[in-house]
Coordinates of C-alpha atoms in Angstrom, one line a residue:
X1 CA 11.9 -14.2 -5.8
X2 CA 13.8 -11.8 -3.4
X3 CA 16.3 -10.7 -5.8
X4 CA 13.7 -9.9 -9.1
X5 CA 10.8 -8.3 -6.9
X6 CA 13.9 -6.6 -5.5
X7 CA 15.1 -5.4 -8.9
X8 CA 11.8 -4.5 -10.5
X9 CA 10.6 -2.2 -7.4
X10 CA 13.9 0.1 -7.6
X11 CA 13.3 0.8 -11.4
X12 CA 11.9 3.4 -11.1
X13 CA 13.9 5.3 -7.9
X14 CA 17.0 4.7 -10.4
X15 CA 15.8 6.7 -13.5
X16 CA 15.0 9.0 -11.1
X17 CA 18.3 9.7 -10.2
X18 CA 19.6 8.9 -13.5
X19 CA 17.5 11.4 -14.7
X20 CA 19.5 13.3 -12.9
X21 CA 22.5 13.0 -14.3
X22 CA 24.5 15.8 -15.9
X23 CA 27.5 16.1 -17.9
X24 CA 27.7 18.6 -15.6
X25 CA 27.5 16.9 -12.3
X26 CA 30.0 17.2 -10.0
X27 CA 31.8 14.6 -8.0
X28 CA 33.2 15.9 -4.6
X29 CA 31.4 17.6 -2.4
X30 CA 33.8 21.2 -2.8
X31 CA 33.2 21.3 -7.4
X32 CA 31.1 23.8 -9.0
X33 CA 27.1 22.8 -8.6
X34 CA 25.5 22.2 -11.3
X35 CA 23.1 25.1 -13.1
X36 CA 19.4 24.7 -13.2
X37 CA 17.3 23.5 -15.9
X38 CA 16.6 26.8 -18.7
X39 CA 13.1 26.7 -19.9
X40 CA 11.6 27.9 -22.4
X41 CA 11.1 31.3 -20.9
X42 CA 6.9 31.3 -21.6
X43 CA 6.6 27.9 -20.0
X44 CA 7.0 24.8 -21.6
X45 CA 6.2 23.1 -24.3
X46 CA 4.8 19.0 -23.9
X47 CA 4.7 18.2 -27.9
X48 CA 6.6 14.7 -29.2
X49 CA 6.1 10.8 -28.9
X50 CA 7.5 10.3 -24.7
X51 CA 7.7 7.2 -23.0
X52 CA 8.5 5.9 -19.2
X53 CA 8.6 3.4 -16.6
X54 CA 6.3 4.3 -13.3
X55 CA 5.1 1.8 -9.8
X56 CA 2.5 3.0 -7.9
X57 CA 0.3 0.5 -4.9
X58 CA -3.4 -0.9 -5.9
X59 CA -5.6 -1.6 -3.5
X60 CA -9.4 -3.0 -5.3
X61 CA -12.5 -5.8 -5.4
X62 CA -13.5 -9.3 -6.2
X63 CA -16.8 -10.0 -5.4
X64 CA -18.4 -13.4 -5.5
X65 CA -21.5 -14.1 -6.3
X66 CA -24.6 -16.7 -8.4
X67 CA -22.4 -20.0 -8.2
X68 CA -24.0 -23.0 -10.7
X69 CA -23.1 -26.7 -10.7
X70 CA -21.3 -27.7 -7.0
X71 CA -20.3 -24.8 -5.5
X72 CA -24.0 -24.4 -4.8
X73 CA -24.3 -28.0 -3.6
X74 CA -27.2 -27.4 -0.4
X75 CA -25.9 -28.0 3.0
X76 CA -28.5 -28.1 5.0
X77 CA -32.3 -27.4 4.7
X78 CA -32.7 -24.7 2.4
X79 CA -29.3 -23.0 3.8
X80 CA -27.9 -21.4 0.2
X81 CA -24.0 -21.3 -0.3
X82 CA -22.7 -18.1 1.7
X83 CA -23.1 -15.5 -1.2
X84 CA -21.9 -13.3 -2.6
X85 CA -18.3 -11.9 -0.9
X86 CA -17.2 -9.4 -1.5
X87 CA -12.6 -9.7 -1.1
X88 CA -10.1 -6.9 -0.9
X89 CA -7.5 -7.0 -3.6
X90 CA -4.0 -5.3 -3.2
X91 CA -0.5 -5.2 -4.0
X92 CA 2.5 -3.7 -5.8
X93 CA 3.3 -3.5 -9.5
X94 CA 5.6 -1.4 -11.6
X95 CA 5.5 -1.5 -16.1
X96 CA 5.9 0.7 -18.3
X97 CA 4.0 3.9 -20.3
X98 CA 4.4 5.3 -23.8
X99 CA 2.0 7.9 -25.1
X100 CA 1.7 11.2 -27.5
X101 CA 1.7 14.5 -26.9
X102 CA 0.0 17.5 -29.2
X103 CA -0.2 21.1 -27.6
X104 CA -2.4 23.2 -28.4
X105 CA -2.1 27.0 -26.7
X106 CA -2.1 26.0 -22.9
X107 CA -4.2 22.7 -24.1
X108 CA -3.0 19.6 -24.5
X109 CA -4.3 16.4 -26.2
X110 CA -2.6 12.8 -25.8
X111 CA -3.1 8.9 -26.5
X112 CA -1.2 7.3 -23.7
X113 CA -0.4 3.0 -23.6
X114 CA 0.9 1.4 -20.2
X115 CA 1.4 -2.2 -18.3
X116 CA 2.1 -2.7 -15.3
X117 CA 2.8 -6.0 -14.0
X118 CA 2.9 -7.4 -9.9
X119 CA 1.4 -9.5 -7.8
X120 CA -2.8 -8.4 -6.9
X121 CA -4.0 -10.8 -4.7
X122 CA -6.9 -11.4 -2.1
X123 CA -9.6 -13.5 -0.8
X124 CA -13.4 -13.1 -0.1
X125 CA -15.2 -14.8 3.2
X126 CA -17.0 -16.9 0.0
X127 CA -18.5 -20.5 1.9
X128 CA -19.2 -21.7 -1.5
X129 CA -18.5 -25.6 -2.0
X130 CA -19.4 -28.3 0.9
X131 CA -18.4 -28.0 3.7
X132 CA -18.6 -29.8 6.4
X133 CA -21.7 -32.0 6.0
X134 CA -25.1 -30.6 8.4
X135 CA -26.2 -32.9 11.0
X136 CA -29.4 -34.3 11.0
X137 CA -29.8 -32.6 14.6
X138 CA -29.1 -29.4 13.1
X139 CA -30.4 -28.6 9.4
X140 CA -29.7 -25.1 9.2
X141 CA -26.0 -25.6 9.8
X142 CA -24.0 -23.4 7.3
X143 CA -20.6 -24.9 5.7
X144 CA -17.6 -23.6 6.9
X145 CA -17.0 -19.9 5.0
X146 CA -14.4 -21.3 2.6
X147 CA -11.7 -18.9 1.5
X148 CA -12.4 -18.2 -2.2
X149 CA -9.3 -15.8 -4.3
X150 CA -8.1 -13.4 -6.6
X151 CA -5.2 -12.5 -7.7
X152 CA -4.0 -10.5 -11.4
X153 CA -0.7 -10.2 -12.9
X154 CA -0.9 -7.5 -15.2
X155 CA -3.3 -4.8 -15.4
X156 CA -2.8 -2.6 -18.4
X157 CA -5.1 0.1 -20.1
X158 CA -5.0 2.1 -23.5
X159 CA -6.6 6.0 -22.5
X160 CA -6.7 8.8 -24.4
X161 CA -5.5 12.3 -21.8
X162 CA -6.9 15.4 -21.9
X163 CA -4.4 18.3 -20.3
X164 CA -4.4 22.4 -19.5
X165 CA -0.5 23.2 -19.3
X166 CA 0.3 25.4 -16.3
X167 CA 3.4 26.7 -16.2
X168 CA 6.1 23.6 -16.0
X169 CA 3.0 21.2 -14.3
X170 CA 0.5 19.5 -16.6
X171 CA -2.9 18.4 -15.5
X172 CA -4.8 16.2 -16.9
X173 CA -7.2 13.7 -17.0
X174 CA -8.0 10.4 -19.3
X175 CA -10.5 7.6 -20.3
X176 CA -10.1 4.9 -22.1
X177 CA -10.1 0.6 -22.2
X178 CA -9.1 -1.2 -19.5
X179 CA -7.2 -4.6 -19.6
X180 CA -5.9 -7.6 -16.9
X181 CA -4.8 -10.6 -16.6
X182 CA -6.6 -12.5 -13.2
X183 CA -6.5 -16.4 -11.4
X184 CA -8.9 -17.7 -9.5
X185 CA -9.5 -20.5 -6.9
X186 CA -12.0 -21.8 -3.9
X187 CA -10.3 -24.2 -1.4
X188 CA -13.0 -27.0 0.3
X189 CA -10.6 -27.2 3.8
X190 CA -12.6 -30.6 4.4
X191 CA -12.8 -31.5 0.1
X192 CA -9.9 -31.3 -1.7
X193 CA -7.1 -29.4 0.6
X194 CA -4.4 -29.9 -1.7
X195 CA -6.7 -30.1 -4.6
X196 CA -8.7 -26.2 -5.3
X197 CA -10.9 -25.3 -7.9
X198 CA -8.7 -23.5 -10.5
X199 CA -10.3 -20.7 -13.0
X200 CA -8.4 -18.0 -14.9
X201 CA -9.6 -14.7 -17.8
X202 CA -8.9 -11.9 -19.1
X203 CA -10.6 -9.1 -18.2
X204 CA -11.6 -6.5 -20.3
X205 CA -12.9 -3.0 -18.9
X206 CA -13.0 0.7 -18.8
X207 CA -10.7 3.1 -16.6
X208 CA -10.5 6.5 -15.6
X209 CA -7.9 8.9 -13.7
X210 CA -6.4 12.2 -13.2
X211 CA -2.8 13.1 -12.3
X212 CA -0.1 15.9 -12.4
X213 CA 2.8 15.6 -14.4
X214 CA 6.2 18.1 -14.1
X215 CA 8.4 19.4 -16.2
X216 CA 12.0 18.1 -14.6
X217 CA 13.9 20.2 -17.4
X218 CA 15.6 18.6 -20.4
X219 CA 13.0 16.0 -22.0
X220 CA 12.5 14.4 -18.3
X221 CA 9.1 15.0 -16.6
X222 CA 8.2 13.0 -13.3
X223 CA 4.7 12.0 -12.8
X224 CA 2.1 10.4 -9.9
X225 CA -1.1 10.0 -10.7
X226 CA -4.8 8.0 -10.0
X227 CA -6.7 5.8 -12.3
X228 CA -9.8 3.2 -11.6
X229 CA -10.4 -0.1 -13.5
X230 CA -13.6 -1.5 -13.9
X231 CA -13.7 -4.8 -15.3
X232 CA -17.4 -5.3 -14.7
X233 CA -19.1 -8.3 -14.3
X234 CA -18.3 -11.4 -15.8
X235 CA -19.0 -15.8 -15.3
X236 CA -15.3 -17.5 -14.5
X237 CA -16.0 -21.8 -14.8
X238 CA -13.8 -23.8 -12.5
X239 CA -12.4 -27.8 -13.0
X240 CA -13.8 -28.6 -10.1
X241 CA -12.1 -31.8 -8.7
X242 CA -13.6 -34.8 -9.4
X243 CA -16.9 -32.9 -10.6
X244 CA -17.0 -32.6 -13.9
X245 CA -19.7 -31.1 -15.3
X246 CA -20.8 -26.3 -14.9
X247 CA -19.6 -24.6 -11.9
X248 CA -18.7 -21.6 -12.1
X249 CA -19.4 -17.6 -10.6
X250 CA -20.6 -13.7 -10.8
X251 CA -17.2 -12.3 -10.1
X252 CA -17.4 -8.3 -10.9
X253 CA -13.8 -7.1 -10.2
X254 CA -12.5 -3.7 -9.7
X255 CA -9.5 -1.1 -8.9
X256 CA -7.8 1.4 -7.6
X257 CA -4.5 2.6 -8.7
X258 CA -1.4 4.4 -7.9
X259 CA 1.2 5.7 -9.5
X260 CA 4.1 7.8 -9.8
X261 CA 7.4 7.4 -12.1
X262 CA 9.1 9.3 -15.2
X263 CA 8.7 10.9 -18.8
X264 CA 11.4 11.4 -21.5
X265 CA 10.5 13.4 -24.7
X266 CA 11.5 12.7 -27.9
X267 CA 11.7 16.0 -28.6
X268 CA 13.1 19.4 -29.1
X269 CA 11.7 21.0 -25.5
X270 CA 11.6 24.6 -27.2
X271 CA 9.6 25.5 -30.3
X272 CA 5.9 25.2 -31.1
X273 CA 3.0 25.6 -28.1
X274 CA 3.8 26.1 -24.3
X275 CA 1.7 26.5 -21.2
X276 CA 0.5 29.4 -19.7
X277 CA 2.0 30.8 -17.5
X278 CA 1.5 29.6 -13.4
X279 CA -0.3 31.5 -10.8
X280 CA 1.8 34.8 -9.1
X281 CA 2.2 32.6 -6.1
X282 CA 3.6 29.6 -7.3
X283 CA 6.9 32.2 -7.4
X284 CA 6.4 31.8 -3.1
X285 CA 6.5 28.4 -3.2
X286 CA 9.3 25.5 -2.8
X287 CA 9.5 21.8 -2.5
X288 CA 11.0 18.8 -3.9
X289 CA 8.8 15.5 -4.2
X290 CA 10.3 12.1 -4.8
X291 CA 10.0 7.6 -4.6
X292 CA 11.2 5.8 -2.4
X293 CA 11.9 1.6 -2.1
X294 CA 12.1 0.1 1.1
X295 CA 12.6 -2.8 3.4
X296 CA 11.4 -3.3 6.7
X297 CA 9.9 -5.6 9.5
X298 CA 7.4 -5.5 11.6
X299 CA 5.6 -7.0 14.0
X300 CA 1.8 -7.3 15.9
X301 CA 0.0 -8.5 18.8
X302 CA -4.1 -9.1 19.8
X303 CA -3.8 -10.4 23.9
X304 CA -7.9 -11.5 24.4
X305 CA -9.0 -11.3 27.7
X306 CA -11.6 -12.6 29.7
X307 CA -15.5 -11.2 29.5
X308 CA -16.2 -12.6 33.1
X309 CA -12.1 -11.3 34.2
X310 CA -10.2 -8.0 32.3
X311 CA -7.2 -9.5 34.0
X312 CA -7.7 -13.0 32.8
X313 CA -6.2 -13.3 29.5
X314 CA -7.0 -16.0 27.2
X315 CA -5.6 -15.9 23.5
X316 CA -2.5 -14.1 22.5
X317 CA -1.7 -13.8 18.6
X318 CA 1.1 -12.9 17.5
X319 CA 2.3 -12.2 13.9
X320 CA 6.3 -11.4 14.4
X321 CA 9.3 -10.7 11.9
X322 CA 6.7 -9.1 8.8
X323 CA 9.4 -8.2 6.7
X324 CA 8.5 -6.6 3.6
X325 CA 9.4 -4.5 0.4
X326 CA 8.0 -1.2 0.2
X327 CA 7.4 1.1 -3.1
X328 CA 6.3 5.4 -1.4
X329 CA 6.1 8.4 -2.5
X330 CA 6.4 11.7 -1.0
X331 CA 6.1 15.5 -1.3
X332 CA 6.9 19.0 0.7
X333 CA 5.5 22.7 -0.4
X334 CA 7.1 25.0 1.5
X335 CA 5.3 28.8 1.8
X336 CA 8.1 31.9 1.7
X337 CA 6.0 32.1 5.0
X338 CA 7.1 29.6 6.3
X339 CA 4.2 27.8 6.1
X340 CA 5.3 23.8 4.7
X341 CA 3.1 20.9 3.8
X342 CA 4.4 17.8 2.3
X343 CA 3.5 13.6 2.5
X344 CA 3.1 10.2 1.5
X345 CA 1.8 7.5 0.5
X346 CA 3.0 3.6 -0.5
X347 CA 2.2 -0.1 0.9
X348 CA 4.4 -2.9 1.2
X349 CA 4.5 -6.7 -0.3
X350 CA 5.0 -9.0 3.0
X351 CA 7.4 -11.9 2.2
X352 CA 6.2 -14.0 5.4
X353 CA 7.6 -15.2 8.3
X354 CA 5.4 -18.0 11.1
X355 CA 2.2 -16.0 13.4
X356 CA 1.9 -18.5 17.7
X357 CA -2.0 -18.0 17.7
X358 CA -1.6 -19.0 22.6
X359 CA -4.1 -20.0 24.0
X360 CA -3.6 -20.2 28.5
X361 CA -5.3 -21.9 31.0
X362 CA -8.2 -21.6 32.4
X363 CA -9.9 -21.3 29.3
X364 CA -7.8 -23.5 27.8
X365 CA -6.1 -26.5 29.7
X366 CA -3.2 -27.5 29.1
X367 CA -1.4 -23.9 27.5
X368 CA -1.8 -24.5 23.9
X369 CA 0.2 -22.7 21.2
X370 CA 0.6 -23.5 17.2
X371 CA 2.5 -22.3 14.7
X372 CA 1.2 -21.5 11.1
X373 CA 3.5 -19.7 7.9
X374 CA 2.5 -16.4 6.6
X375 CA 2.2 -15.7 2.7
X376 CA 1.2 -13.0 0.8
X377 CA 0.3 -9.5 3.4
X378 CA -0.2 -6.6 2.3
X379 CA 0.1 -2.8 4.2
X380 CA -1.2 0.3 3.0
X381 CA -0.6 3.6 3.9
X382 CA -0.7 6.9 4.1
X383 CA 0.5 10.7 5.7
X384 CA -0.2 13.7 5.0
X385 CA 1.3 17.4 7.6
X386 CA 0.2 20.9 7.9
X387 CA 3.1 22.7 9.9
X388 CA 5.1 26.1 10.2
X389 CA 8.7 26.6 10.4
X390 CA 9.2 28.7 13.3
X391 CA 12.9 29.0 13.6
X392 CA 14.9 29.2 10.7
X393 CA 17.8 30.2 9.6
X394 CA 20.3 30.3 6.7
X395 CA 21.7 26.6 6.4
X396 CA 19.0 25.4 8.8
X397 CA 15.5 25.4 10.0
X398 CA 13.0 23.7 12.1
X399 CA 9.1 23.7 12.4
X400 CA 6.6 22.2 13.8
X401 CA 3.2 20.9 12.6
X402 CA 0.0 18.3 12.8
X403 CA -1.8 15.9 11.0
X404 CA -3.1 12.8 9.6
X405 CA -2.0 9.0 9.2
X406 CA -3.7 6.1 8.2
X407 CA -2.1 2.3 7.9
X408 CA -3.2 -0.5 7.1
X409 CA -2.3 -4.3 7.2
X410 CA -3.4 -7.9 6.1
X411 CA -1.9 -10.3 6.6
X412 CA -3.0 -14.4 6.5
X413 CA -1.3 -17.9 8.2
X414 CA -1.4 -21.6 6.4
X415 CA -1.3 -24.5 7.9
X416 CA -0.3 -24.5 12.2
X417 CA 1.7 -27.7 13.8
X418 CA 1.3 -27.9 18.4
X419 CA 4.7 -26.5 19.9
X420 CA 2.9 -26.0 23.1
X421 CA 3.3 -28.5 26.2
X422 CA 3.3 -32.7 25.4
X423 CA -0.6 -33.5 26.5
X424 CA -1.8 -30.1 24.6
X425 CA -4.3 -32.1 21.6
X426 CA -2.3 -31.5 17.7
X427 CA -2.9 -29.2 15.3
X428 CA -4.9 -31.1 12.3
X429 CA -4.9 -28.0 9.8
X430 CA -3.0 -29.2 6.2
X431 CA 0.0 -27.6 6.0
X432 CA -1.2 -25.0 2.6
X433 CA -4.3 -24.6 4.5
X434 CA -5.2 -21.1 4.6
X435 CA -6.7 -21.3 8.4
X436 CA -6.3 -17.6 9.8
X437 CA -6.1 -14.0 8.9
X438 CA -5.7 -10.7 10.0
X439 CA -6.4 -6.9 8.8
X440 CA -6.3 -4.0 10.7
X441 CA -7.0 -0.4 10.0
X442 CA -5.5 2.0 12.5
X443 CA -5.6 6.4 12.0
X444 CA -4.1 8.5 14.4
X445 CA -3.6 12.6 14.9
X446 CA 0.1 13.5 15.0
X447 CA 1.7 16.8 16.7
X448 CA 5.7 16.2 14.8
X449 CA 8.5 19.1 15.3
X450 CA 11.3 17.9 12.9
X451 CA 13.7 20.2 10.9
X452 CA 17.1 20.1 9.1
X453 CA 20.8 21.1 8.3
X454 CA 23.6 21.5 5.9
X455 CA 25.7 19.7 6.8
X456 CA 27.8 21.1 3.4
X457 CA 27.2 22.5 0.9
X458 CA 25.0 19.2 -0.5
X459 CA 25.3 17.2 2.6
X460 CA 21.6 17.9 3.9
X461 CA 20.2 15.7 7.4
X462 CA 15.9 15.7 8.1
X463 CA 14.8 14.6 10.9
X464 CA 10.8 14.5 13.1
X465 CA 9.9 12.5 15.7
X466 CA 5.8 12.2 16.1
X467 CA 3.7 12.3 19.1
X468 CA -0.2 10.4 17.9
X469 CA -2.1 11.8 20.6
X470 CA -5.1 9.8 19.7
X471 CA -5.4 6.5 17.4
X472 CA -8.5 4.2 16.9
X473 CA -8.5 0.9 16.1
X474 CA -10.6 -1.3 13.7
X475 CA -9.8 -5.3 12.9
X476 CA -11.0 -8.2 11.0
X477 CA -9.9 -11.4 12.8
X478 CA -11.2 -14.3 9.5
X479 CA -10.9 -17.7 11.5
X480 CA -11.4 -19.2 8.4
X481 CA -12.5 -22.9 9.1
X482 CA -14.7 -21.6 12.4
X483 CA -17.7 -20.4 10.2
X484 CA -18.9 -18.8 12.8
X485 CA -15.6 -16.5 13.5
X486 CA -15.1 -15.9 9.5
X487 CA -15.3 -12.8 10.0
X488 CA -14.5 -11.8 14.3
X489 CA -14.4 -8.1 14.3
X490 CA -12.3 -5.9 16.8
X491 CA -12.9 -2.1 17.8
X492 CA -10.6 -0.1 19.6
X493 CA -8.4 3.3 21.0
X494 CA -5.3 4.4 22.0
X495 CA -3.4 7.0 22.7
X496 CA 0.3 7.4 23.3
X497 CA 2.0 6.1 19.4
X498 CA 5.3 7.2 17.9
X499 CA 7.0 8.2 14.6
X500 CA 10.6 8.7 13.9
X501 CA 12.2 9.6 11.3
X502 CA 15.5 10.4 9.9
X503 CA 16.9 10.8 5.9
X504 CA 20.2 11.4 5.2
X505 CA 20.6 13.6 1.8
X506 CA 23.5 14.7 -0.9
X507 CA 23.1 16.6 -4.3
X508 CA 24.2 15.5 -7.3
X509 CA 23.1 18.6 -9.4
X510 CA 21.4 21.9 -7.7
X511 CA 18.0 20.4 -8.6
X512 CA 18.7 16.2 -8.5
X513 CA 18.4 14.5 -4.6
X514 CA 19.5 11.5 -3.9
X515 CA 19.5 9.6 0.3
X516 CA 19.5 7.0 2.9
X517 CA 16.8 7.3 6.1
X518 CA 14.8 5.3 8.8
X519 CA 11.9 5.0 10.1
X520 CA 10.0 4.2 13.1
X521 CA 5.7 3.3 13.9
X522 CA 4.3 2.4 16.8
X523 CA 0.2 2.6 17.0
X524 CA -1.6 1.0 20.0
X525 CA -4.6 0.4 21.1
X526 CA -4.7 -0.2 25.2
X527 CA -8.9 -0.5 25.2
X528 CA -10.5 -2.6 23.1
X529 CA -13.5 -5.2 22.8
X530 CA -14.7 -7.8 20.8
X531 CA -18.5 -9.6 20.8
X532 CA -18.8 -13.8 20.3
X533 CA -21.4 -14.8 18.6
X534 CA -21.2 -17.7 22.4
X535 CA -22.7 -14.8 24.5
X536 CA -21.3 -13.9 27.4
X537 CA -20.4 -9.9 27.0
X538 CA -17.8 -8.2 25.0
X539 CA -14.3 -9.8 26.0
X540 CA -11.6 -6.7 26.1
X541 CA -9.0 -6.4 24.3
X542 CA -6.0 -4.6 23.3
X543 CA -3.2 -3.9 20.0
X544 CA 0.5 -3.7 19.5
X545 CA 1.6 -3.4 16.2
X546 CA 4.9 -1.5 15.1
X547 CA 6.7 -1.0 11.7
X548 CA 10.7 -0.4 11.1
X549 CA 12.7 0.0 8.2
X550 CA 15.3 2.2 6.1
X551 CA 14.6 3.3 2.2
X552 CA 16.3 4.4 -0.2
X553 CA 15.6 8.5 -2.1
X554 CA 16.0 10.1 -5.1
X555 CA 14.3 13.9 -5.1
X556 CA 14.1 16.8 -6.5
X557 CA 13.4 19.6 -6.1
X558 CA 11.3 22.7 -7.5
X559 CA 10.7 26.4 -7.1
X560 CA 13.0 28.8 -7.4
X561 CA 16.9 27.3 -5.6
X562 CA 19.1 29.4 -3.5
X563 CA 22.6 29.3 -4.0
X564 CA 24.2 27.1 -1.2
X565 CA 25.6 28.6 1.9
X566 CA 29.0 28.4 3.3
X567 CA 29.0 25.7 5.5
X568 CA 31.8 24.0 7.5
X569 CA 32.9 21.1 6.0
X570 CA 33.9 17.5 8.2

């Protein structure tokens, strides 16, 4: 399974590398550099059939409502089920596209069909089935807050595209029909933890989107786009163990997709109508864009203190070794004045590890430490910077920048086992039961310094160090077996986070680079709190999240490429 994920996610990046190879590409650092791609003088012609690959990240939601049958069973006097409920649904994806362009002057009409595959999933707090029975003394007690799970294994669309060709760039919008293959389940820890209610559906809807496609030379082009899929609301029937009859929910589904990839056009690049000329200022801009596939590890810790004594540690949650596979797109544009803009966005499918939930005396006596397995976690991140290269030479540059970073992470803990002292009470959660969920949202200001230097005429080293002077934090804890804190929200802020990145890249041709890199992130919110339903005032908290890893990348240089300087070879 691990190898299958790696090969599926690496395909778009490998395709980009192969696209840049040409018969003139040098095999050693001292061979001549291949000439840049040759385009039609007046612009680019987009006519013809094309096919390609893409990868990306999806973020969506499932909204559950209107239960029937067993799902609508009463849990106490006049107490309805805890629906409607909404849950996030996200994950990495990769796939194929096939289309046809017809160009009329600078305008391009097209039809495109694509298919994407991945494992997009998430949970909603439905409380939709009969949980623990309501005691006679408290007939208004709600049920268990059960997890309703939605997953999507495939998405597809058939859409028309309308574009305007400007220089080497095709700007387009699209719209058409959408398809999704969904599976649903509802788990009741009390009644049928080992045998959840199951349902599935082929969902049909509509999609709209927009994006950019850039001619790389010859018949190759690279694209990036955003698509929105809306599948509307549909009745989903479930097979509930031991409860025959009609048991259903209304489930609304939608999905946001960010995709980047490569296309190959099966036609002569010349002849016919061509793009409109690009604006003059484009001649003053150079840069690069590309994709990355990576492997990383992360750790999250949450410290909870007593509301009456901020120095007394009550509980600590630790999510160590949250390894994952990432897929990312990045870009940088440099103006001749030295001003530059850069950014990246990506996602991580977490492979799973474990979680420790510790409770400390005197609040819990004796000390308790339970361990749970983790699975199906997801990360999403994005960064944008604006800066100025204040020191520049023929083979190096250094610049400063200001920017913004967003990072979210969702993790799930399943089952639990007590590993504390022998006197500690055991944990009775079955090993296949969703026990605890943690979702963290970080936003940070970035102040950074970075640069790059040519080590040889083909080998370049880039690095940057970033200070995060202010960080905001929002957390959501889902205690799935405790309906009164499902979810429980945490708020906080912090200072002095840190990010660092280093990349070593090699020029395969004058336009195409490949490279390897590493990065490290530290987020911390030293000042946080939460309010429990039992009262007693706000409980102080602190939070720390780290992620570090390595990646491989492929990139394309755009704009006028200067002749490489003569530099020392080591």
